[in-house]
C-alpha cells in the first residue's frame, strides 16, 4: 500500500480545488478518522483524513460514515477553530507524507485568525495536529504523544510543534538525471535500495520501477529514465491505477507496472476511495464487532461441546436393548438364581446358536429385584436416548443459527452492526439495557438493491432482520427467492415470476457472494417461488424452509456484482 510522498504530492495537487472553500461540517466517525465537509463554487466535497496505522490517507470520498452520538474532544476542538472557516491553502511539505491545511476563520470576538491542520501520514505514527501557526503551539491532536512515549517529539496541547526529523534524503525535483546518476554507486549493486535511501518520498514501488526500466543500462539510460520520472512528477502527469493480483496495490505514476488486473481511475481520490473503502470499513466493523464475534464463537463452541457430550451419552443409550434382553433372560431363568449370587450363566435363546451368556448380579438383591434392575436400566436409557436426540437436534439448529450470524458479521457493513446487536439482545444472548424513559425508534430497514442485465430488480438482505423483511414483507408470492444450498447466506429476491436464465445466474452469484462460500467456486444456489418459502413456528430469525426448488452452480465474481449494484 504505497501511500508515499509521490502519492501525497498527487493528492495534494488534486485537493487544491478546495482552496477558497468553506468548511461547513466536521465529524469524527472513529478515533482515527475525520470528515470535513467543504463547500466551494457551488459544490460540496467530503474530505476524509485517516491516521489509521495501516490505512493512513487523505482524499475526497463518496463514502457514508456512521458518526458517534457524542463528538470526541478533538472533533469539538476542530469545530471551535475551523467550523465556518475558509481553506486558504493546501500544501505538501517538500516530498514528505505531510500535508498542511491552512484555514482562515474568526474567533469569539470576530477577529480573523489562521490555524493549520497538519496531517502526518506515517504508518503507525500517523497523526492530525491542529496548530496555531503564529505561536507554533499545538492546540490539540488526534493522537497524544507524551514525553514518556517520545522524548524527542511531544504531541500534546500547549507544546511547541516540532516537525518530524529530517531523514537526510534529497527532494527528487531538485535533481536532474546527470546529478542523480552521480549519486549512485553501480559497483555496490542494489540500485533500487540506493535510490530509496537517496530520494525523498519514493517508496520501493517507485524505486523498483525505475531500476527495472533502466536495468543494466548505460548512464545515459538511467539519466533518461530519471528525467522522464521527474517530468511526470513535476507536471502532475498521473495515471491512478489499482492492480488486483494476489496482493492488491496502487500507484499514480504512468510507468509503474505491478502484477494483476489493472483498474484505471479518472482521479486520485476515486482510486484511493475504491482501494481503501472495503479494507477500512472491514477494519472498523472488526473493531466494533469484536465482542459480538467472540460471544458467537464461544456460544458455538459451547454447543459443539454439548453435542460431543450428548453423543457419548447416546453411545451408552445404544445398549438399552441389551439391558431389556438381560432382564428377560434373567426372568426366564429365575429358578437358577439364589440370593447372594454375583452372577449366573443362562442359555441365550435370542442367539440363533443358543450360546450361553453370563449375567452380572447384585448379591444384595433378590433374583426378581435383579431382573427389575435390568428393566429399569433399559427404560432409563431408552428415555435418555429420546431426550438426547432432541437436545442434539436443538444444539445443531443453534450452531446453524450462530454460523449464520458469524457469516453476517464477517461481511457486515457499519450500518448492519446495530441490527445484529439488537437481534442478539432480543434472542437473549446479550443483556438488554433498560431505559424506561426512552422510546424505541422505529428503524427503517434498508436492504441492498441490484439490477440484472435485463433490468430486473434484485433485493438482498445483509442480516437476519433484512432477510425476514425482504422475504416476508417485500416479496410478492410469485417472485423468485434464492439462497445458497445448505450454506449460511443472505436471502435474495428477484422481482419477477419468470426471469431470464441470465438474471437467475446473476442473482445466484449475488447470493453466493453474500454467503459463507463467497471465496468458493461452483457454489450451489437453490431458487424457488416465494410462495414455497415458509418460516416454521418458533424458528430463529432468518430461518426458513422451502420446497419445489431448482439448483444452479455459480462462481461469485465481485466485479460483475459491483456493476449490478444500484445503491453503491
mmCIF file of C-alpha atoms in Angstrom, residues 294-504:
data_model
loop_
_atom_site.group_PDB
_atom_site.id
_atom_site.type_symbol
_atom_site.label_atom_id
_atom_site.label_comp_id
_atom_site.label_asym_id
_atom_site.label_seq_id
_atom_site.Cartn_x
_atom_site.Cartn_y
_atom_site.Cartn_z
ATOM 1 C CA UNK A 294 -16.184 -13.558 20.464
ATOM 2 C CA UNK A 295 -19.642 -14.153 22.002
ATOM 3 C CA UNK A 296 -20.910 -16.026 18.930
ATOM 4 C CA UNK A 297 -17.794 -18.203 18.627
ATOM 5 C CA UNK A 298 -17.940 -19.030 22.359
ATOM 6 C CA UNK A 299 -21.630 -19.972 22.072
ATOM 7 C CA UNK A 300 -20.888 -22.125 19.013
ATOM 8 C CA UNK A 301 -18.018 -23.881 20.817
ATOM 9 C CA UNK A 302 -20.267 -24.441 23.854
ATOM 10 C CA UNK A 303 -22.912 -26.127 21.683
ATOM 11 C CA UNK A 304 -20.272 -28.247 19.935
ATOM 12 C CA UNK A 305 -19.023 -29.475 23.326
ATOM 13 C CA UNK A 306 -22.624 -30.169 24.312
ATOM 14 C CA UNK A 307 -23.176 -32.321 21.218
ATOM 15 C CA UNK A 308 -19.953 -34.233 21.875
ATOM 16 C CA UNK A 309 -21.049 -34.986 25.437
ATOM 17 C CA UNK A 310 -24.542 -35.986 24.318
ATOM 18 C CA UNK A 311 -23.172 -38.268 21.624
ATOM 19 C CA UNK A 312 -21.225 -40.043 24.359
ATOM 20 C CA UNK A 313 -24.486 -40.471 26.295
ATOM 21 C CA UNK A 314 -26.150 -41.664 23.088
ATOM 22 C CA UNK A 315 -23.486 -44.328 22.688
ATOM 23 C CA UNK A 316 -24.340 -45.657 26.136
ATOM 24 C CA UNK A 317 -28.066 -45.450 25.321
ATOM 25 C CA UNK A 318 -27.496 -47.697 22.305
ATOM 26 C CA UNK A 319 -27.043 -50.515 24.821
ATOM 27 C CA UNK A 320 -30.646 -50.102 26.064
ATOM 28 C CA UNK A 321 -31.880 -53.156 24.130
ATOM 29 C CA UNK A 322 -29.119 -55.271 25.723
ATOM 30 C CA UNK A 323 -30.485 -54.453 29.205
ATOM 31 C CA UNK A 324 -34.017 -55.428 28.116
ATOM 32 C CA UNK A 325 -32.634 -58.720 26.803
ATOM 33 C CA UNK A 326 -30.723 -59.364 30.067
ATOM 34 C CA UNK A 327 -33.873 -58.696 32.092
ATOM 35 C CA UNK A 328 -35.955 -61.096 30.013
ATOM 36 C CA UNK A 329 -33.290 -63.835 30.120
ATOM 37 C CA UNK A 330 -32.945 -63.484 33.887
ATOM 38 C CA UNK A 331 -36.740 -63.578 34.341
ATOM 39 C CA UNK A 332 -36.890 -66.794 32.296
ATOM 40 C CA UNK A 333 -34.134 -68.365 34.430
ATOM 41 C CA UNK A 334 -35.042 -67.121 37.939
ATOM 42 C CA UNK A 335 -35.112 -70.760 39.154
ATOM 43 C CA UNK A 336 -31.345 -70.948 38.620
ATOM 44 C CA UNK A 337 -30.608 -67.924 40.832
ATOM 45 C CA UNK A 338 -30.227 -67.806 44.606
ATOM 46 C CA UNK A 339 -29.945 -64.585 46.630
ATOM 47 C CA UNK A 340 -26.301 -63.800 47.223
ATOM 48 C CA UNK A 341 -25.190 -64.970 43.773
ATOM 49 C CA UNK A 342 -22.931 -62.492 41.985
ATOM 50 C CA UNK A 343 -23.570 -63.902 38.519
ATOM 51 C CA UNK A 344 -25.486 -66.577 36.682
ATOM 52 C CA UNK A 345 -24.885 -68.370 33.348
ATOM 53 C CA UNK A 346 -28.026 -68.925 31.273
ATOM 54 C CA UNK A 347 -28.986 -70.090 27.787
ATOM 55 C CA UNK A 348 -29.291 -67.101 25.354
ATOM 56 C CA UNK A 349 -32.369 -68.104 23.380
ATOM 57 C CA UNK A 350 -32.085 -64.808 21.379
ATOM 58 C CA UNK A 351 -28.857 -66.188 19.898
ATOM 59 C CA UNK A 352 -29.517 -68.405 16.833
ATOM 60 C CA UNK A 353 -26.712 -70.688 18.001
ATOM 61 C CA UNK A 354 -28.180 -70.859 21.549
ATOM 62 C CA UNK A 355 -24.866 -69.912 23.208
ATOM 63 C CA UNK A 356 -24.703 -69.374 26.932
ATOM 64 C CA UNK A 357 -24.340 -65.876 28.449
ATOM 65 C CA UNK A 358 -23.196 -64.804 31.915
ATOM 66 C CA UNK A 359 -25.269 -62.102 33.652
ATOM 67 C CA UNK A 360 -23.870 -59.924 36.442
ATOM 68 C CA UNK A 361 -25.997 -59.805 39.636
ATOM 69 C CA UNK A 362 -26.173 -57.715 42.791
ATOM 70 C CA UNK A 363 -25.804 -60.166 45.680
ATOM 71 C CA UNK A 364 -27.784 -57.839 47.966
ATOM 72 C CA UNK A 365 -30.874 -58.048 45.722
ATOM 73 C CA UNK A 366 -33.322 -60.899 45.242
ATOM 74 C CA UNK A 367 -33.384 -62.653 41.829
ATOM 75 C CA UNK A 368 -36.565 -60.764 40.944
ATOM 76 C CA UNK A 369 -35.063 -57.408 42.001
ATOM 77 C CA UNK A 370 -32.020 -58.087 39.801
ATOM 78 C CA UNK A 371 -34.324 -58.709 36.821
ATOM 79 C CA UNK A 372 -36.248 -55.477 37.584
ATOM 80 C CA UNK A 373 -32.934 -53.580 37.794
ATOM 81 C CA UNK A 374 -32.127 -54.602 34.203
ATOM 82 C CA UNK A 375 -35.607 -53.495 33.034
ATOM 83 C CA UNK A 376 -35.219 -50.132 34.819
ATOM 84 C CA UNK A 377 -31.831 -49.559 33.159
ATOM 85 C CA UNK A 378 -33.482 -50.334 29.811
ATOM 86 C CA UNK A 379 -36.270 -47.774 30.415
ATOM 87 C CA UNK A 380 -33.813 -45.159 31.682
ATOM 88 C CA UNK A 381 -31.501 -45.474 28.691
ATOM 89 C CA UNK A 382 -34.395 -45.601 26.233
ATOM 90 C CA UNK A 383 -35.844 -42.387 27.652
ATOM 91 C CA UNK A 384 -32.432 -40.683 27.790
ATOM 92 C CA UNK A 385 -31.882 -41.569 24.124
ATOM 93 C CA UNK A 386 -35.098 -39.776 23.148
ATOM 94 C CA UNK A 387 -34.146 -36.703 25.211
ATOM 95 C CA UNK A 388 -30.552 -36.681 23.934
ATOM 96 C CA UNK A 389 -31.661 -36.894 20.287
ATOM 97 C CA UNK A 390 -33.918 -33.868 20.828
ATOM 98 C CA UNK A 391 -31.108 -31.971 22.568
ATOM 99 C CA UNK A 392 -28.597 -32.818 19.813
ATOM 100 C CA UNK A 393 -31.027 -31.575 17.172
ATOM 101 C CA UNK A 394 -31.630 -28.421 19.192
ATOM 102 C CA UNK A 395 -27.873 -27.799 19.532
ATOM 103 C CA UNK A 396 -27.356 -28.381 15.799
ATOM 104 C CA UNK A 397 -30.010 -25.782 14.990
ATOM 105 C CA UNK A 398 -28.358 -23.408 17.450
ATOM 106 C CA UNK A 399 -24.984 -23.911 15.734
ATOM 107 C CA UNK A 400 -26.604 -23.332 12.343
ATOM 108 C CA UNK A 401 -28.072 -20.046 13.627
ATOM 109 C CA UNK A 402 -24.769 -18.951 15.165
ATOM 110 C CA UNK A 403 -22.892 -19.777 11.947
ATOM 111 C CA UNK A 404 -25.346 -17.594 10.005
ATOM 112 C CA UNK A 405 -24.708 -14.721 12.409
ATOM 113 C CA UNK A 406 -20.920 -15.220 12.225
ATOM 114 C CA UNK A 407 -21.116 -15.139 8.410
ATOM 115 C CA UNK A 408 -23.235 -11.958 8.568
ATOM 116 C CA UNK A 409 -20.751 -10.303 10.930
ATOM 117 C CA UNK A 410 -17.821 -11.258 8.684
ATOM 118 C CA UNK A 411 -19.490 -9.485 5.746
ATOM 119 C CA UNK A 412 -21.265 -6.753 7.735
ATOM 120 C CA UNK A 413 -21.105 -3.053 6.992
ATOM 121 C CA UNK A 414 -21.211 -0.483 9.768
ATOM 122 C CA UNK A 415 -24.926 0.016 9.066
ATOM 123 C CA UNK A 416 -25.605 -3.702 9.765
ATOM 124 C CA UNK A 417 -23.954 -3.888 13.189
ATOM 125 C CA UNK A 418 -26.816 -2.339 15.150
ATOM 126 C CA UNK A 419 -29.345 -4.760 13.568
ATOM 127 C CA UNK A 420 -27.242 -7.776 14.585
ATOM 128 C CA UNK A 421 -26.626 -6.405 18.082
ATOM 129 C CA UNK A 422 -30.366 -5.779 18.569
ATOM 130 C CA UNK A 423 -31.168 -9.305 17.394
ATOM 131 C CA UNK A 424 -28.743 -10.794 19.915
ATOM 132 C CA UNK A 425 -30.395 -8.733 22.636
ATOM 133 C CA UNK A 426 -33.865 -9.881 21.560
ATOM 134 C CA UNK A 427 -32.722 -13.521 21.487
ATOM 135 C CA UNK A 428 -31.243 -13.237 24.985
ATOM 136 C CA UNK A 429 -27.548 -13.559 24.125
ATOM 137 C CA UNK A 430 -26.833 -10.011 25.276
ATOM 138 C CA UNK A 431 -28.394 -8.267 28.242
ATOM 139 C CA UNK A 432 -30.759 -5.544 27.065
ATOM 140 C CA UNK A 433 -30.267 -2.143 28.611
ATOM 141 C CA UNK A 434 -33.447 -0.968 30.265
ATOM 142 C CA UNK A 435 -34.381 2.674 29.752
ATOM 143 C CA UNK A 436 -37.973 3.281 30.703
ATOM 144 C CA UNK A 437 -37.981 6.919 29.593
ATOM 145 C CA UNK A 438 -36.571 6.252 26.159
ATOM 146 C CA UNK A 439 -38.997 5.184 23.457
ATOM 147 C CA UNK A 440 -37.637 2.768 20.910
ATOM 148 C CA UNK A 441 -37.445 4.391 17.493
ATOM 149 C CA UNK A 442 -38.917 2.560 14.526
ATOM 150 C CA UNK A 443 -35.945 1.652 12.360
ATOM 151 C CA UNK A 444 -36.089 1.821 8.597
ATOM 152 C CA UNK A 445 -34.731 -1.399 7.167
ATOM 153 C CA UNK A 446 -32.696 -0.839 4.004
ATOM 154 C CA UNK A 447 -31.572 -3.962 2.125
ATOM 155 C CA UNK A 448 -29.223 -3.804 -0.874
ATOM 156 C CA UNK A 449 -30.572 -3.329 -4.381
ATOM 157 C CA UNK A 450 -29.187 -4.628 -7.660
ATOM 158 C CA UNK A 451 -30.405 -4.559 -11.245
ATOM 159 C CA UNK A 452 -29.818 -7.517 -13.552
ATOM 160 C CA UNK A 453 -28.554 -7.154 -17.119
ATOM 161 C CA UNK A 454 -32.223 -7.475 -18.167
ATOM 162 C CA UNK A 455 -33.198 -4.561 -15.920
ATOM 163 C CA UNK A 456 -34.917 -6.764 -13.298
ATOM 164 C CA UNK A 457 -34.673 -5.617 -9.665
ATOM 165 C CA UNK A 458 -32.804 -7.914 -7.267
ATOM 166 C CA UNK A 459 -33.045 -7.352 -3.493
ATOM 167 C CA UNK A 460 -30.577 -8.708 -0.908
ATOM 168 C CA UNK A 461 -30.850 -8.971 2.872
ATOM 169 C CA UNK A 462 -27.498 -8.441 4.616
ATOM 170 C CA UNK A 463 -28.590 -9.706 8.075
ATOM 171 C CA UNK A 464 -31.465 -11.674 9.613
ATOM 172 C CA UNK A 465 -33.699 -8.634 10.130
ATOM 173 C CA UNK A 466 -33.234 -7.660 6.493
ATOM 174 C CA UNK A 467 -33.655 -11.286 5.356
ATOM 175 C CA UNK A 468 -37.032 -11.541 7.090
ATOM 176 C CA UNK A 469 -38.088 -8.136 5.775
ATOM 177 C CA UNK A 470 -37.309 -8.867 2.111
ATOM 178 C CA UNK A 471 -38.765 -12.402 2.245
ATOM 179 C CA UNK A 472 -41.874 -11.813 4.355
ATOM 180 C CA UNK A 473 -42.730 -8.179 3.636
ATOM 181 C CA UNK A 474 -41.258 -7.014 0.341
ATOM 182 C CA UNK A 475 -41.556 -10.059 -1.900
ATOM 183 C CA UNK A 476 -44.676 -10.984 -3.892
ATOM 184 C CA UNK A 477 -45.838 -14.615 -3.942
ATOM 185 C CA UNK A 478 -44.603 -15.208 -7.477
ATOM 186 C CA UNK A 479 -41.212 -13.536 -7.047
ATOM 187 C CA UNK A 480 -38.154 -15.808 -7.178
ATOM 188 C CA UNK A 481 -36.348 -16.465 -3.876
ATOM 189 C CA UNK A 482 -32.706 -17.632 -3.783
ATOM 190 C CA UNK A 483 -30.372 -18.961 -1.102
ATOM 191 C CA UNK A 484 -27.134 -20.952 -1.068
ATOM 192 C CA UNK A 485 -27.867 -24.653 -0.621
ATOM 193 C CA UNK A 486 -27.071 -25.797 2.956
ATOM 194 C CA UNK A 487 -24.660 -22.856 3.371
ATOM 195 C CA UNK A 488 -25.218 -19.806 5.627
ATOM 196 C CA UNK A 489 -26.029 -16.773 3.489
ATOM 197 C CA UNK A 490 -28.401 -13.983 2.519
ATOM 198 C CA UNK A 491 -31.983 -14.153 1.252
ATOM 199 C CA UNK A 492 -32.122 -12.839 -2.328
ATOM 200 C CA UNK A 493 -35.291 -11.852 -4.209
ATOM 201 C CA UNK A 494 -35.773 -11.459 -7.966
ATOM 202 C CA UNK A 495 -38.715 -9.136 -8.621
ATOM 203 C CA UNK A 496 -40.109 -11.340 -11.374
ATOM 204 C CA UNK A 497 -42.072 -14.567 -11.668
ATOM 205 C CA UNK A 498 -40.356 -15.546 -14.916
ATOM 206 C CA UNK A 499 -36.819 -14.118 -15.034
ATOM 207 C CA UNK A 500 -34.370 -14.990 -17.776
ATOM 208 C CA UNK A 501 -31.641 -17.557 -17.186
ATOM 209 C CA UNK A 502 -29.098 -14.704 -17.179
ATOM 210 C CA UNK A 503 -30.969 -12.887 -14.376
ATOM 211 C CA UNK A 504 -31.169 -16.099 -12.329
#
